[in-house]
Short mmCIF file of C-alpha atoms and ligand atoms in Angstrom, two decimals:
data_model
loop_
_atom_site.label_atom_id
_atom_site.label_comp_id
_atom_site.label_asym_id
_atom_site.label_seq_id
_atom_site.Cartn_x
_atom_site.Cartn_y
_atom_site.Cartn_z
CA MET C 1 -0.73 -1.73 -46.11
CA SER C 2 -1.92 -3.87 -43.25
CA GLU C 3 -4.79 -6.25 -43.92
CA TRP C 4 -6.18 -5.07 -40.60
CA HIS C 5 -8.53 -2.14 -40.25
CA ILE C 6 -6.86 -1.51 -36.89
CA PRO C 7 -3.57 -3.40 -36.56
CA PHE C 8 -2.00 -4.31 -33.25
CA ASN C 9 0.97 -2.09 -34.00
CA ARG C 10 1.69 0.47 -36.70
CA PRO C 11 5.18 2.00 -36.54
CA GLY C 12 5.22 5.56 -37.78
CA LEU C 13 7.16 8.78 -38.05
CA VAL C 14 6.87 11.21 -35.17
CA GLY C 15 9.24 14.01 -36.10
CA LYS C 16 12.44 14.54 -37.96
CA GLU C 17 13.29 10.93 -38.90
CA GLN C 18 13.55 11.60 -42.64
CA ASP C 19 15.49 14.86 -42.18
CA TYR C 20 18.01 13.14 -39.93
CA ILE C 21 18.41 10.19 -42.30
CA ALA C 22 19.14 12.65 -45.12
CA GLU C 23 21.62 14.41 -42.83
CA SER C 24 23.25 11.11 -41.97
CA ILE C 25 23.73 10.32 -45.66
CA ALA C 26 25.17 13.79 -46.20
CA ASN C 27 27.52 13.25 -43.24
CA GLY C 28 29.09 10.38 -45.13
CA HIS C 29 29.20 8.23 -41.99
CA LEU C 30 26.77 5.34 -42.37
CA ALA C 31 28.61 2.78 -40.25
CA GLY C 32 28.20 2.57 -36.49
CA ASP C 33 29.22 5.13 -33.87
CA GLY C 34 28.75 8.13 -36.14
CA PRO C 35 27.33 11.52 -35.10
CA PHE C 36 23.75 10.30 -34.55
CA THR C 37 24.83 7.33 -32.44
CA LYS C 38 26.78 9.75 -30.27
CA LYS C 39 23.72 12.01 -29.96
CA CYS C 40 21.56 9.06 -28.88
CA HIS C 41 24.17 8.00 -26.33
CA ALA C 42 24.45 11.52 -24.92
CA LEU C 43 20.69 12.02 -24.73
CA LEU C 44 20.07 8.74 -22.92
CA GLU C 45 23.06 9.13 -20.58
CA ARG C 46 21.91 12.63 -19.63
CA GLU C 47 18.21 11.80 -19.26
CA LEU C 48 18.72 8.59 -17.31
CA ALA C 49 21.83 9.86 -15.46
CA ILE C 50 23.67 6.68 -16.35
CA ALA C 51 27.41 5.97 -16.65
CA LYS C 52 27.33 4.66 -20.22
CA VAL C 53 24.82 3.85 -22.93
CA LEU C 54 25.80 1.86 -26.03
CA LEU C 55 23.38 1.45 -28.90
CA THR C 56 23.16 -2.12 -30.14
CA THR C 57 21.54 -3.88 -33.06
CA SER C 58 18.78 -5.24 -30.78
CA CYS C 59 17.83 -5.85 -27.17
CA THR C 60 18.74 -9.48 -27.81
CA HIS C 61 22.28 -8.41 -28.67
CA ALA C 62 22.50 -6.12 -25.63
CA LEU C 63 21.53 -9.15 -23.51
CA GLU C 64 24.23 -11.21 -25.24
CA MET C 65 26.77 -8.51 -24.40
CA ALA C 66 25.62 -8.53 -20.77
CA ALA C 67 26.10 -12.31 -20.57
CA ILE C 68 29.64 -12.02 -21.99
CA LEU C 69 30.45 -9.14 -19.62
CA LEU C 70 29.36 -11.21 -16.63
CA ASN C 71 31.64 -14.07 -17.79
CA ILE C 72 28.72 -16.49 -17.78
CA GLU C 73 30.00 -20.00 -18.43
CA SER C 74 28.83 -23.55 -18.66
CA GLY C 75 26.78 -24.65 -15.68
CA ASP C 76 26.19 -21.18 -14.23
CA GLU C 77 22.58 -20.67 -13.20
CA VAL C 78 20.61 -17.59 -14.17
CA ILE C 79 17.19 -16.79 -12.72
CA CYS C 80 14.64 -15.31 -15.08
CA PRO C 81 10.86 -15.17 -15.30
CA SER C 82 9.26 -17.87 -17.43
CA PHE C 83 6.86 -15.16 -18.59
CA THR C 84 9.19 -13.24 -20.90
CA PHE C 85 10.53 -13.12 -24.42
CA VAL C 86 12.94 -15.92 -25.31
CA SER C 87 15.92 -13.54 -25.71
CA THR C 88 15.98 -12.61 -22.02
CA ILE C 89 17.38 -16.02 -21.17
CA ASN C 90 18.59 -17.30 -24.54
CA ALA C 91 21.43 -14.76 -24.47
CA PHE C 92 22.69 -16.42 -21.28
CA VAL C 93 22.00 -19.98 -22.44
CA LEU C 94 24.22 -19.18 -25.46
CA ARG C 95 27.11 -18.80 -22.99
CA GLY C 96 26.27 -22.15 -21.39
CA ALA C 97 24.00 -20.98 -18.57
CA HIS C 98 21.32 -23.18 -17.05
CA PRO C 99 18.01 -21.27 -16.85
CA VAL C 100 16.12 -21.27 -13.57
CA PHE C 101 12.58 -20.08 -14.16
CA ILE C 102 10.77 -18.03 -11.55
CA ASP C 103 7.02 -17.47 -11.47
CA ILE C 104 5.37 -14.05 -11.69
CA ARG C 105 3.20 -12.02 -9.32
CA PRO C 106 -0.48 -12.16 -10.24
CA ASP C 107 -0.83 -8.36 -10.06
CA THR C 108 2.00 -6.84 -12.14
CA LEU C 109 3.04 -10.05 -13.95
CA ASN C 110 6.62 -9.25 -12.92
CA LEU C 111 8.87 -11.84 -11.31
CA ASP C 112 7.64 -12.80 -7.85
CA GLU C 113 10.41 -11.56 -5.59
CA SER C 114 9.06 -13.61 -2.67
CA GLN C 115 10.22 -16.76 -4.53
CA LEU C 116 13.68 -15.50 -5.40
CA GLU C 117 15.60 -16.55 -2.32
CA ARG C 118 14.62 -20.23 -2.53
CA LEU C 119 15.77 -20.48 -6.19
CA ILE C 120 19.30 -19.26 -5.45
CA GLY C 121 21.94 -21.97 -5.28
CA PRO C 122 25.74 -22.18 -5.24
CA ARG C 123 25.95 -21.84 -9.07
CA THR C 124 23.58 -18.88 -9.36
CA LYS C 125 25.30 -15.95 -11.05
CA ALA C 126 22.59 -13.52 -12.08
CA VAL C 127 18.95 -12.56 -11.88
CA LEU C 128 17.12 -10.97 -14.80
CA PRO C 129 14.10 -8.88 -13.80
CA VAL C 130 11.83 -7.99 -16.73
CA HIS C 131 9.70 -4.88 -16.22
CA TYR C 132 6.61 -6.28 -17.91
CA ALA C 133 4.60 -3.66 -19.81
CA GLY C 134 7.01 -1.07 -18.42
CA VAL C 135 5.77 -1.43 -14.83
CA GLY C 136 8.69 -1.74 -12.44
CA CYS C 137 9.59 -4.97 -10.63
CA GLU C 138 10.09 -4.76 -6.86
CA MET C 139 13.66 -3.61 -7.32
CA ASP C 140 14.35 -2.75 -3.67
CA THR C 141 13.73 -6.36 -2.61
CA ILE C 142 15.33 -7.91 -5.71
CA ASN C 143 18.49 -5.83 -5.37
CA SER C 144 18.83 -6.47 -1.66
CA ILE C 145 18.47 -10.27 -2.13
CA ALA C 146 20.90 -10.20 -5.07
CA ARG C 147 23.41 -8.15 -3.08
CA SER C 148 23.29 -10.51 -0.10
CA HIS C 149 24.09 -13.46 -2.41
CA GLY C 150 26.62 -11.66 -4.61
CA LEU C 151 24.45 -11.96 -7.75
CA ALA C 152 24.50 -9.63 -10.72
CA VAL C 153 21.20 -7.98 -11.66
CA VAL C 154 20.56 -7.28 -15.35
CA GLU C 155 17.25 -5.57 -16.03
CA ASP C 156 15.52 -6.51 -19.26
CA ASN C 157 13.94 -3.12 -19.78
CA ALA C 158 12.76 -3.77 -23.35
CA HIS C 159 9.33 -2.35 -22.41
CA GLY C 160 10.25 0.21 -19.81
CA LEU C 161 12.27 3.13 -21.17
CA PHE C 162 11.39 6.28 -19.13
CA GLY C 163 9.26 4.31 -16.69
CA SER C 164 10.37 4.61 -13.08
CA TYR C 165 10.19 2.83 -9.74
CA HIS C 166 10.14 4.90 -6.55
CA GLY C 167 11.24 7.94 -8.53
CA LYS C 168 14.25 6.28 -10.21
CA TYR C 169 14.30 5.32 -13.88
CA LEU C 170 13.90 1.66 -14.81
CA GLY C 171 17.18 0.48 -16.27
CA THR C 172 19.23 2.18 -13.56
CA PHE C 173 18.91 -0.48 -10.83
CA GLY C 174 21.00 -3.39 -12.12
CA CYS C 175 24.71 -3.36 -13.00
CA MET C 176 23.36 -3.36 -16.56
CA ALA C 177 20.02 -3.04 -18.34
CA THR C 178 18.89 -3.61 -21.90
CA GLN C 179 16.50 -1.66 -24.14
CA SER C 180 14.70 -2.57 -27.32
CA PHE C 181 13.97 -0.23 -30.22
CA HIS C 182 12.11 -2.88 -32.21
CA GLU C 183 9.16 -1.49 -34.17
CA THR C 184 6.68 -2.57 -31.48
CA LYS C 185 8.33 -0.42 -28.80
CA ASN C 186 7.52 3.16 -27.70
CA PHE C 187 10.67 4.39 -29.48
CA THR C 188 11.93 2.61 -32.54
CA CYS C 189 14.34 2.45 -35.44
CA GLY C 190 12.87 -0.77 -36.84
CA GLU C 191 15.33 -3.08 -35.15
CA GLY C 192 17.65 -1.80 -32.46
CA GLY C 193 18.55 -1.80 -28.82
CA ALA C 194 20.87 -0.44 -26.18
CA LEU C 195 22.98 -1.64 -23.31
CA LEU C 196 22.78 0.64 -20.27
CA ILE C 197 25.81 0.27 -18.03
CA ASN C 198 25.53 1.42 -14.44
CA ASP C 199 28.77 -0.15 -13.26
CA PRO C 200 31.62 1.96 -14.72
CA THR C 201 34.10 -0.93 -14.38
CA LEU C 202 32.23 -2.72 -17.20
CA VAL C 203 32.39 0.11 -19.72
CA GLU C 204 35.74 -0.45 -21.38
CA ARG C 205 35.20 -4.16 -21.94
CA ALA C 206 31.66 -3.49 -23.22
CA GLU C 207 33.10 -1.23 -25.92
CA ILE C 208 35.51 -3.99 -26.93
CA ILE C 209 32.86 -6.73 -27.05
CA ARG C 210 30.61 -4.50 -29.16
CA GLU C 211 33.45 -3.83 -31.64
CA LYS C 212 34.28 -7.43 -32.60
CA GLY C 213 36.59 -7.93 -29.64
CA THR C 214 38.89 -5.10 -30.69
CA ASN C 215 39.98 -1.93 -28.88
CA ARG C 216 38.83 0.18 -31.80
CA SER C 217 36.96 2.66 -29.55
CA ARG C 218 40.17 3.43 -27.66
CA PHE C 219 41.96 3.84 -31.01
CA PHE C 220 39.36 6.36 -32.21
CA ARG C 221 39.78 8.29 -28.96
CA GLY C 222 43.53 8.38 -29.58
CA GLN C 223 44.27 6.27 -26.48
CA VAL C 224 46.19 3.63 -28.45
CA ASP C 225 48.06 4.07 -31.75
CA LYS C 226 46.68 0.93 -33.40
CA TYR C 227 43.77 -1.32 -32.70
CA THR C 228 43.85 -5.04 -32.37
CA TRP C 229 42.00 -8.15 -31.18
CA VAL C 230 41.95 -8.07 -27.38
CA ASP C 231 38.89 -10.10 -26.27
CA VAL C 232 35.93 -12.10 -27.54
CA GLY C 233 33.24 -10.01 -29.18
CA SER C 234 30.96 -9.54 -32.12
CA SER C 235 29.45 -6.80 -34.25
CA TYR C 236 26.80 -5.26 -32.04
CA LEU C 237 26.73 -1.67 -33.26
CA PRO C 238 23.95 -0.39 -35.49
CA SER C 239 24.39 1.78 -38.57
CA ASP C 240 24.29 5.53 -37.95
CA LEU C 241 21.29 5.63 -40.34
CA LEU C 242 19.28 3.74 -37.73
CA ALA C 243 20.60 5.97 -34.98
CA ALA C 244 19.42 8.98 -37.02
CA PHE C 245 15.90 7.54 -37.13
CA LEU C 246 16.03 6.70 -33.44
CA TYR C 247 17.35 10.12 -32.43
CA ALA C 248 14.31 11.79 -34.00
CA GLN C 249 12.08 9.52 -31.91
CA LEU C 250 14.02 10.10 -28.70
CA GLU C 251 13.90 13.86 -29.26
CA ALA C 252 10.10 13.58 -29.45
CA ARG C 253 9.98 11.59 -26.18
CA SER C 254 7.69 13.97 -24.25
CA GLU C 255 5.17 14.04 -27.07
CA ILE C 256 5.30 10.26 -27.58
CA GLN C 257 4.94 9.46 -23.90
CA GLU C 258 2.14 11.99 -23.46
CA ARG C 259 0.19 10.49 -26.37
CA ARG C 260 0.68 6.97 -25.02
CA ARG C 261 -0.41 8.08 -21.56
CA GLN C 262 -3.64 9.50 -23.04
CA LEU C 263 -4.33 6.31 -24.97
CA TRP C 264 -3.59 4.09 -21.99
CA GLU C 265 -5.78 6.12 -19.64
CA ARG C 266 -8.64 6.20 -22.10
CA TYR C 267 -8.61 2.40 -22.37
CA GLN C 268 -8.46 2.21 -18.60
CA ASN C 269 -11.31 4.68 -17.99
CA GLU C 270 -13.57 3.36 -20.73
CA LEU C 271 -13.10 -0.30 -19.93
CA GLN C 272 -13.28 -0.34 -16.13
CA GLY C 273 -17.04 -0.88 -15.81
CA TRP C 274 -17.19 -3.34 -18.71
CA GLY C 275 -14.26 -5.25 -17.23
CA ARG C 276 -16.01 -5.58 -13.87
CA GLU C 277 -19.21 -6.84 -15.55
CA GLN C 278 -17.41 -9.32 -17.79
CA GLY C 279 -14.87 -10.52 -15.23
CA VAL C 280 -12.04 -9.05 -17.31
CA ARG C 281 -9.11 -7.72 -15.31
CA LEU C 282 -7.28 -4.59 -16.48
CA PRO C 283 -3.57 -3.86 -15.81
CA ILE C 284 -2.49 -3.09 -12.24
CA VAL C 285 0.14 -0.41 -11.64
CA PRO C 286 1.24 -0.33 -7.97
CA ALA C 287 1.79 2.94 -6.11
CA GLY C 288 5.40 4.04 -6.58
CA CYS C 289 5.56 2.76 -10.16
CA GLU C 290 5.45 5.35 -12.93
CA GLN C 291 4.87 3.12 -15.92
CA SER C 292 6.23 3.67 -19.45
CA TYR C 293 2.81 3.21 -21.11
CA HIS C 294 4.11 0.43 -23.28
CA MET C 295 1.03 -1.77 -23.60
CA PHE C 296 -2.57 -2.28 -22.60
CA TYR C 297 -3.56 -5.83 -21.80
CA LEU C 298 -6.71 -7.60 -20.63
CA LEU C 299 -6.90 -10.78 -18.56
CA LEU C 300 -9.95 -12.77 -19.63
CA PRO C 301 -11.66 -15.24 -17.26
CA SER C 302 -10.54 -18.25 -19.35
CA MET C 303 -8.50 -19.23 -22.39
CA GLY C 304 -11.68 -20.07 -24.32
CA GLN C 305 -13.05 -16.60 -23.69
CA ARG C 306 -9.73 -15.02 -24.65
CA GLN C 307 -9.76 -16.88 -27.97
CA ASP C 308 -13.39 -15.93 -28.48
CA LEU C 309 -12.62 -12.24 -27.92
CA ILE C 310 -9.63 -12.36 -30.31
CA ALA C 311 -11.97 -13.86 -32.96
CA HIS C 312 -14.69 -11.29 -32.18
CA LEU C 313 -12.24 -8.41 -32.71
CA LYS C 314 -10.80 -10.07 -35.81
CA GLU C 315 -14.27 -10.15 -37.41
CA ARG C 316 -14.28 -6.37 -36.97
CA GLY C 317 -10.82 -5.96 -38.54
CA ILE C 318 -9.09 -5.38 -35.19
CA LEU C 319 -5.96 -7.32 -34.37
CA SER C 320 -5.43 -8.24 -30.72
CA VAL C 321 -2.69 -10.64 -29.71
CA PHE C 322 -1.74 -12.89 -26.83
CA HIS C 323 1.69 -12.75 -25.24
CA TYR C 324 4.49 -14.93 -23.99
CA LEU C 325 4.10 -18.69 -23.91
CA PRO C 326 5.72 -20.00 -20.70
CA LEU C 327 9.42 -20.53 -21.41
CA HIS C 328 9.70 -23.44 -18.96
CA LEU C 329 7.19 -25.37 -21.13
CA SER C 330 8.88 -24.58 -24.46
CA ASP C 331 10.95 -27.28 -26.20
CA VAL C 332 14.17 -25.85 -24.80
CA GLY C 333 12.65 -25.12 -21.39
CA ARG C 334 11.59 -28.76 -21.09
CA ARG C 335 15.08 -29.89 -22.06
CA PHE C 336 16.28 -27.96 -19.02
CA GLY C 337 13.74 -29.83 -16.89
CA GLY C 338 10.73 -27.49 -17.08
CA GLN C 339 7.41 -29.13 -16.20
CA LEU C 340 3.76 -28.22 -16.07
CA GLY C 341 3.03 -26.76 -12.66
CA ASP C 342 6.50 -25.21 -12.13
CA CYS C 343 5.18 -21.67 -12.61
CA PRO C 344 1.41 -21.81 -12.10
CA VAL C 345 0.72 -18.08 -12.34
CA THR C 346 2.67 -17.85 -15.61
CA GLU C 347 0.82 -20.84 -17.04
CA ASP C 348 -2.53 -19.35 -16.10
CA VAL C 349 -1.83 -15.78 -17.26
CA SER C 350 -0.32 -16.91 -20.55
CA ASP C 351 -3.63 -18.62 -21.41
CA ARG C 352 -5.79 -15.62 -20.58
CA LEU C 353 -3.88 -12.48 -21.59
CA LEU C 354 -4.75 -10.40 -24.63
CA ARG C 355 -3.07 -7.18 -25.80
CA LEU C 356 -5.12 -4.43 -27.47
CA PRO C 357 -3.93 -2.27 -30.39
CA PHE C 358 -1.61 0.33 -28.89
CA TYR C 359 0.78 2.53 -30.86
CA ASN C 360 1.81 6.16 -31.11
CA GLY C 361 -0.33 6.84 -34.18
CA LEU C 362 -3.54 5.17 -32.92
CA THR C 363 -6.22 7.81 -33.45
CA ASP C 364 -9.01 8.65 -31.00
CA ALA C 365 -11.53 7.36 -33.55
CA GLU C 366 -9.68 4.06 -33.96
CA GLN C 367 -9.42 3.61 -30.22
CA GLN C 368 -13.14 4.30 -29.89
CA GLN C 369 -13.82 1.55 -32.42
CA VAL C 370 -11.75 -0.89 -30.36
CA VAL C 371 -13.66 0.08 -27.22
CA SER C 372 -17.05 -0.21 -28.99
CA ALA C 373 -16.10 -3.62 -30.35
CA LEU C 374 -15.21 -4.75 -26.83
CA PHE C 375 -18.57 -3.49 -25.53
CA GLU C 376 -20.29 -5.66 -28.14
CA TRP C 377 -18.61 -8.75 -26.70
CA HIS C 378 -20.16 -10.65 -23.81
CA ARG C 379 -18.58 -13.65 -22.23
CA GLY C 380 -20.42 -16.81 -23.14
C1 PLP H 1 11.06 -8.51 -22.57
C2 PLP H 1 11.75 -8.54 -23.91
N1 PLP H 1 13.08 -8.70 -23.95
C3 PLP H 1 13.75 -8.74 -25.12
C4 PLP H 1 13.09 -8.61 -26.33
C5 PLP H 1 13.89 -8.67 -27.60
O1 PLP H 1 14.00 -7.42 -28.19
P1 PLP H 1 14.71 -7.24 -29.63
O2 PLP H 1 13.69 -7.59 -30.65
O3 PLP H 1 15.09 -5.78 -29.67
O4 PLP H 1 15.90 -8.13 -29.64
C6 PLP H 1 11.70 -8.44 -26.34
C7 PLP H 1 11.00 -8.31 -27.63
O5 PLP H 1 9.90 -7.89 -27.74
C8 PLP H 1 11.01 -8.41 -25.10
O6 PLP H 1 9.67 -8.29 -25.05
#
């Protein structure tokens, strides 16, 4: 049990998870790419109208696969927001890439596309838009700049499954995109992820990389009579037990997204007036973006006030958390030359952002307690 009266996140069952796990055990196929993995692939490929989906052991691993597929090598530059999770860029740094950090827009906290062009150099290979909180980046501009410079676009869509931008699903704009099914995400199997592949020419090699560098997938399809080592690779496929859990969650997608929409809108409606009075900014979702309802954040006027509000909620048993520390100012970021002032919006937002409890099983009564606790707080 959590020590918190209202935790930040509480993963829970939404449907047939336990039935499907029992079925998976009965199937006798617990390793990867069993019946439930195939069901997850088919569901996501159909829903998102995408060439190929491959479940992975995490979003981090899907990003690593993307970096291998793009043949990233020593000295290649990859542009990525400083305001993101370490895996977005670490997967590319593992292949020898040099990170180039781009600042974010003050409204959506997504990478600021107006700064993209000036960061592109002769060694730039890829750009990694992160759809923060499941609100789409300006993909029309990003894709057109990337196209004119011959750059690959890999969307880190860890937050954004079933969100869309101008009527098209997030994760379908880049040559590849990555999903996370970590327990903090809208859909989970504890730890898990997926690589979405929009460029069909990448599919066959992706299967090989995911299967330890072997052509085992072709063997299972009867396309070769034995399988062997044909490329670099690793073990990126999750057990079918996890896919069984995940499939139950994906099947319940309408229900999950509807509940999250209600929770998000209630926070938004209840907190608008209070936010104006206290100088607290609520999330901004631009027209044309259908968000995935992944998180609800607040931007406090200052870091001191943010810390004060975290402590205020903690006294009431409510866990609220900050988010990304600027990557360009991390130990590794500094080794790559990152300095204070490189990404001023990121530095500012990182000090002031707070995320409220937000999960599928959050009850109306619990949410009301969070809202009431916020109303009891006044900036000093
Ligand atoms: C934007 C982003 N990318 C990648 C990840 C890594 O996901 P995973 O834990 O599935 O590897 C996270 C984790 O929360 C994230 O927020």
